[in-house]
CSV table of C-alpha atoms in Angstrom, one decimal:
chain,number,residue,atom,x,y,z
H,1,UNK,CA,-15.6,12.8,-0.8
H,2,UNK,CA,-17.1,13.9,2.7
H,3,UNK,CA,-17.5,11.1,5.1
H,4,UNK,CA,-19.3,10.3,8.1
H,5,UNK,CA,-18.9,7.7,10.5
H,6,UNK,CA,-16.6,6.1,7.4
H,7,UNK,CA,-14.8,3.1,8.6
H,8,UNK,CA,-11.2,3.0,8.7
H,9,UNK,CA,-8.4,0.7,10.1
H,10,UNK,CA,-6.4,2.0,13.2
H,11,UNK,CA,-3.5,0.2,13.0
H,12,UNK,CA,-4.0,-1.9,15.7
H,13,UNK,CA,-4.6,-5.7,16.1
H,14,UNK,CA,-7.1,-7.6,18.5
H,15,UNK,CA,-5.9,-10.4,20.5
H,16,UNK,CA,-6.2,-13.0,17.6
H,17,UNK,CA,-3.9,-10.9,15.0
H,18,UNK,CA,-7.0,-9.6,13.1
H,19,UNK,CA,-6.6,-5.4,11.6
H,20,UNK,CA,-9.0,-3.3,14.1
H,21,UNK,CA,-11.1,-0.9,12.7
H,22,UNK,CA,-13.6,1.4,13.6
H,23,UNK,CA,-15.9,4.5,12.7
H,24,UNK,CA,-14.5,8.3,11.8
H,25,UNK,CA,-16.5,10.7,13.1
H,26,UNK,CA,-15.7,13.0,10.2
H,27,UNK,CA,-13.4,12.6,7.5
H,28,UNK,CA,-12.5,13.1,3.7
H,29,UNK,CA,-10.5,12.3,0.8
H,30,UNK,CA,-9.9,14.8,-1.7
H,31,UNK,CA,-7.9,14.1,-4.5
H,32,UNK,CA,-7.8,14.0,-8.4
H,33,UNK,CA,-6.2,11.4,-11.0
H,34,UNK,CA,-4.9,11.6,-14.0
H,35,UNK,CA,-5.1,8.9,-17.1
H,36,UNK,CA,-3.1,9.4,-20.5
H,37,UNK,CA,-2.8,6.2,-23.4
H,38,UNK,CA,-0.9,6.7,-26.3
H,39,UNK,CA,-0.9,3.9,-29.3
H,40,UNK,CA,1.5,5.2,-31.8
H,41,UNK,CA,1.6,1.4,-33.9
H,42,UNK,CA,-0.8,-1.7,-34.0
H,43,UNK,CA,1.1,-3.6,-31.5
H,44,UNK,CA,2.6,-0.9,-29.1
H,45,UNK,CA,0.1,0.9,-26.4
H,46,UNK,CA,1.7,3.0,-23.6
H,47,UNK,CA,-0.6,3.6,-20.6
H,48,UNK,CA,0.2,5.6,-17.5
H,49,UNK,CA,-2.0,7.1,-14.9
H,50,UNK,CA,-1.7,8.9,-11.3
H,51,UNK,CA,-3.2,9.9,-8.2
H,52,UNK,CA,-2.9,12.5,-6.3
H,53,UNK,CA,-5.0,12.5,-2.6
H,54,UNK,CA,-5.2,14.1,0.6
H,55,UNK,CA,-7.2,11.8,3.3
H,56,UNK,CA,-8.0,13.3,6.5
H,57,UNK,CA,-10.0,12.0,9.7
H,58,UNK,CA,-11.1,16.0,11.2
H,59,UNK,CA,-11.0,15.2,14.6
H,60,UNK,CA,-9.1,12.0,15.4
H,61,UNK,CA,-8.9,12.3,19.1
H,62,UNK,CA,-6.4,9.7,21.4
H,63,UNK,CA,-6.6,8.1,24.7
H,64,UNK,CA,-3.3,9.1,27.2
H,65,UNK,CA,-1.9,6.6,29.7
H,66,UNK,CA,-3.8,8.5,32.3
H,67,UNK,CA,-7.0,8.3,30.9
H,68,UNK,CA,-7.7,11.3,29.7
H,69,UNK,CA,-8.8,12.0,26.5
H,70,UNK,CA,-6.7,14.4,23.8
H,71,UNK,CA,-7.6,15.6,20.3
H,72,UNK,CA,-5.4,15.8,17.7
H,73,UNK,CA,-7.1,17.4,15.2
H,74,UNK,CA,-7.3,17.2,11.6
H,75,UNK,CA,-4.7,14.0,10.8
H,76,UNK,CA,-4.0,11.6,8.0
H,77,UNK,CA,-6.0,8.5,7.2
H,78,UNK,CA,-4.0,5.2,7.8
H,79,UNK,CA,-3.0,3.4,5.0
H,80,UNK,CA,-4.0,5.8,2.4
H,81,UNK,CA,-0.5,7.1,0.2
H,82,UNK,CA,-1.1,10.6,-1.5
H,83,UNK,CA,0.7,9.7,-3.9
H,84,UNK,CA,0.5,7.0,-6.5
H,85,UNK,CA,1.7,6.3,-10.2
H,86,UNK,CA,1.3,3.4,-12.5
H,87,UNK,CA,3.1,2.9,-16.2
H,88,UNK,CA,2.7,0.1,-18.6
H,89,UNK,CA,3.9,-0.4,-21.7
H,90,UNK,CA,1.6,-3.5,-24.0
H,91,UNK,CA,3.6,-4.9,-26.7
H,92,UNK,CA,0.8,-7.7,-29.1
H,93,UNK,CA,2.1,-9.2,-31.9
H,94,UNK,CA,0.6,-12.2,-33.4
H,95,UNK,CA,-0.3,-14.4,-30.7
H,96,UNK,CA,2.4,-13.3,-28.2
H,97,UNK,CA,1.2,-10.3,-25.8
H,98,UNK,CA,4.0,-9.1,-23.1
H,99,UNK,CA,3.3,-6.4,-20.6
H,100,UNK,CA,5.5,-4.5,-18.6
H,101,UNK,CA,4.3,-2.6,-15.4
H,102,UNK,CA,6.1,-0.5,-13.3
H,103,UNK,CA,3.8,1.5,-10.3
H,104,UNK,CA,5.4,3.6,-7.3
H,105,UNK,CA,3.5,3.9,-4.0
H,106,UNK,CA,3.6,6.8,-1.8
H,107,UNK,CA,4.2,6.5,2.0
H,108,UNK,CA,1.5,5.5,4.2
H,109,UNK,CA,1.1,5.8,8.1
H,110,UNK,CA,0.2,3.0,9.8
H,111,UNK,CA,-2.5,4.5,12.3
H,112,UNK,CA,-4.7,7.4,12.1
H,113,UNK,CA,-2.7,10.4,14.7
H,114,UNK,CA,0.0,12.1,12.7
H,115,UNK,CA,2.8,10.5,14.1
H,116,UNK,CA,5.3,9.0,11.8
H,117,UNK,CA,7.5,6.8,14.9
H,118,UNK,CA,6.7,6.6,18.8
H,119,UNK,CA,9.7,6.5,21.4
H,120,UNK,CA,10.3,3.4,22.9
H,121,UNK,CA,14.0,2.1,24.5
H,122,UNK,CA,15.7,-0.9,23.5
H,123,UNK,CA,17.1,-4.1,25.1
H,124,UNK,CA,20.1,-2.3,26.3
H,125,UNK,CA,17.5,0.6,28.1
H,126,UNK,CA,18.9,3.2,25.4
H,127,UNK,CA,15.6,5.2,24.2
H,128,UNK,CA,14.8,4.6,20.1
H,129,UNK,CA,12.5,5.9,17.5
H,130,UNK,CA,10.2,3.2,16.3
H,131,UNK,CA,8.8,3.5,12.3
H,132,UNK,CA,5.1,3.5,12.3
H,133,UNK,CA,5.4,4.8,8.1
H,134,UNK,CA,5.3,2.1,5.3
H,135,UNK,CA,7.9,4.1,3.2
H,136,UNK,CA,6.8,4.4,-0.5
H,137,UNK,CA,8.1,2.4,-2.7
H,138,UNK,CA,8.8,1.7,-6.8
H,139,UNK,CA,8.4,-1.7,-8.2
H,140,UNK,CA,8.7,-3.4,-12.0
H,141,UNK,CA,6.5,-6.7,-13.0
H,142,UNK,CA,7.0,-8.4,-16.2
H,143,UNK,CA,4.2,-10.6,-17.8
H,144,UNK,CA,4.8,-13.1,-21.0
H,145,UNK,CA,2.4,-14.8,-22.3
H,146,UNK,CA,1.7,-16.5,-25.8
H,147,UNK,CA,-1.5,-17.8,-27.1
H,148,UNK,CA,-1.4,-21.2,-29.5
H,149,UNK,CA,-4.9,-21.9,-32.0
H,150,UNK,CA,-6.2,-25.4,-30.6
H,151,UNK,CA,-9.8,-25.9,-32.9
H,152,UNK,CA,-8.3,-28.7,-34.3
H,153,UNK,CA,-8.5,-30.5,-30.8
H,154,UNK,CA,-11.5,-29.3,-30.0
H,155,UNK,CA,-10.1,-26.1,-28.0
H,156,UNK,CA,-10.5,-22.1,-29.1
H,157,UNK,CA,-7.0,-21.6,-27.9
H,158,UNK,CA,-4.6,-22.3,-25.1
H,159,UNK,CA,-2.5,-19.4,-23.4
H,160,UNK,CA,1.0,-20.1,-21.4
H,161,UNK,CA,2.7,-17.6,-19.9
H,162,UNK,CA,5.2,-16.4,-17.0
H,163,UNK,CA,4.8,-13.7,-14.8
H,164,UNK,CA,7.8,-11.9,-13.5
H,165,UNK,CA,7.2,-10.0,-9.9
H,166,UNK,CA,9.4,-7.4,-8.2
H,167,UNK,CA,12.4,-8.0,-11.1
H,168,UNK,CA,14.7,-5.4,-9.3
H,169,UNK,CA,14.2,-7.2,-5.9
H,170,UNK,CA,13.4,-3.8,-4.3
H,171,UNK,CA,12.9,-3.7,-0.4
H,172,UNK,CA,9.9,-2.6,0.8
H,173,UNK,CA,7.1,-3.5,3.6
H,174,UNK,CA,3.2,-3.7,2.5
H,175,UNK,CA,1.9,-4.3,5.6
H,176,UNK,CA,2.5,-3.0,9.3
H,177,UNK,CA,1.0,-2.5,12.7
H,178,UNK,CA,1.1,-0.4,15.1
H,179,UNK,CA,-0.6,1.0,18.3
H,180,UNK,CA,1.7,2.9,20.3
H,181,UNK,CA,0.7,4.7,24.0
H,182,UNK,CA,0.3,8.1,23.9
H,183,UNK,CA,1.4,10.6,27.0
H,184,UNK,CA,2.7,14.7,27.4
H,185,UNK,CA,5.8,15.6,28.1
H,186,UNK,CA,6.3,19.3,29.4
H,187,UNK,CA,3.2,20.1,27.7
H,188,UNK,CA,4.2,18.4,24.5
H,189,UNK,CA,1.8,15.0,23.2
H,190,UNK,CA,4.3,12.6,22.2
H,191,UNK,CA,4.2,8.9,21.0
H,192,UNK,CA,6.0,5.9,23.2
H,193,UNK,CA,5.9,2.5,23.8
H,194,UNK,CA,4.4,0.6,26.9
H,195,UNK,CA,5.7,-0.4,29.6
H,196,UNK,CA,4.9,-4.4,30.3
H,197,UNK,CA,4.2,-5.9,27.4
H,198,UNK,CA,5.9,-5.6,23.8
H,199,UNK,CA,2.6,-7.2,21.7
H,200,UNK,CA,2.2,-3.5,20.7
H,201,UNK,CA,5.2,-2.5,19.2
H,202,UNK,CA,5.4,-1.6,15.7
H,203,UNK,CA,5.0,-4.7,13.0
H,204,UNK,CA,6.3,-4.6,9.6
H,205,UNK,CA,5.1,-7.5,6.5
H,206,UNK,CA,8.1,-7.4,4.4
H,207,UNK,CA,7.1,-7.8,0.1
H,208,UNK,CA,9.3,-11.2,-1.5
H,209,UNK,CA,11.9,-10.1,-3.8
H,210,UNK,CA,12.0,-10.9,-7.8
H,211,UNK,CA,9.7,-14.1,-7.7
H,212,UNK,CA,7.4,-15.3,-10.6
H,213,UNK,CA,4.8,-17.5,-11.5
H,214,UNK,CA,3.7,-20.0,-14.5
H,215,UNK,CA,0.3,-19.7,-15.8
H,216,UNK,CA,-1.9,-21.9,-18.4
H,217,UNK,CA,-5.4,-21.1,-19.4
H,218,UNK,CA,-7.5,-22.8,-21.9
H,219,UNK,CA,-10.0,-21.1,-23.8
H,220,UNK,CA,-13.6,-23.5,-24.7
């Protein structure tokens, strides 16, 4: 897909905490997925599927410290992994139906130039590299549910289950910010933090660990 003007999120936050986004001049995403089911018995399906992407902005250009104005080219879209892949295995039997969903995520960057950190220095003065990549990440779900016959009350059926998130407690972030000052350095465009204020330092939303969650439905 060739885009233009598409409308994409920077990275950056406005003064309320809000995601900033605005237009790409030019841009694409090229990509291709794959799907494959498989249901060797009545009560056994195996689904998997994955994508495979590249998503560019052509001619993301940058504002330096001294105003001018610096093009970086052809760079990858924010918060858009290459690389994605999703596997379930449904197990039905009767009235109990169990799933069991495992999906890995491929790195994303958190703004739209290329960069994968800026250079900033920490309380101590030292100079640090500062993430600005959600890493990718592989994570397991589990759901149970079982579903009872209620037409003797009145009711088509009543479903109760329990849905079991992130079982291997894997760390990851699934959200972030960032919107770094840009400036050259013997001729070299390079990433760093500002100078008076630290609002603009890279922000990470970590995921919970294993968690779950009851749920009841009742069918009319």
């Amino acid at each position: 897909m060739s885009y233009k003007d598409q409308f994409v999120l920077t990275g950056e936050l406005n003064h309320i905490g809000e995601p900033i986004a605005k237009n790409v001049g030019k841009s694409y995403r090229l990509g291709v997925e794959l799907e494959a089911a498989w249901k060797p018995i009545d009560w056994f399906r195996w689904d998997a599927n994955a994508t495979f992407s590249k998503n560019r902005a052509e001619n993301w250009e940058v504002t330096l410290m001294d105003g001018s104005v610096e093009s970086l080219g052809d760079t990858p879209l924010s918060f858009s992994p290459s690389v994605i892949f999703n596997n379930i295995f449904n197990f039905e039997y009767k009235g109990l139906t169990a799933s069991i969903q495992s999906q890995y995520i491929g790195e994303q960057y958190l703004t739209n130039t290329g960069f994968k950190s800026y250079q900033t220095l920490d309380d101590n003065g030292k100079p640090i590299d500062v993430s600005m990549i959600l890493d990718g990440h592989f994570t397991t779900n589990i759901d149970l549910s079982y579903t009872f016959s209620m037409k003797q009350l009145g009711v088509k059926d009543l479903t109760v289950g329990i849905s079991l998130y992130n079982i291997f407690s894997a760390k990851f972030d699934n959200n972030g910010w960032a919107a770094p000052a840009f400036t050259k350095e013997n001729g070299r465009l390079i990433a760093t933090g500002w100078d008076t204020s630290d609002q603009y330092e890279a922000g990470f939303a970590p995921s919970a660990p294993f968690n779950a969650m009851a749920h009841l439905s009742i069918n009319f």
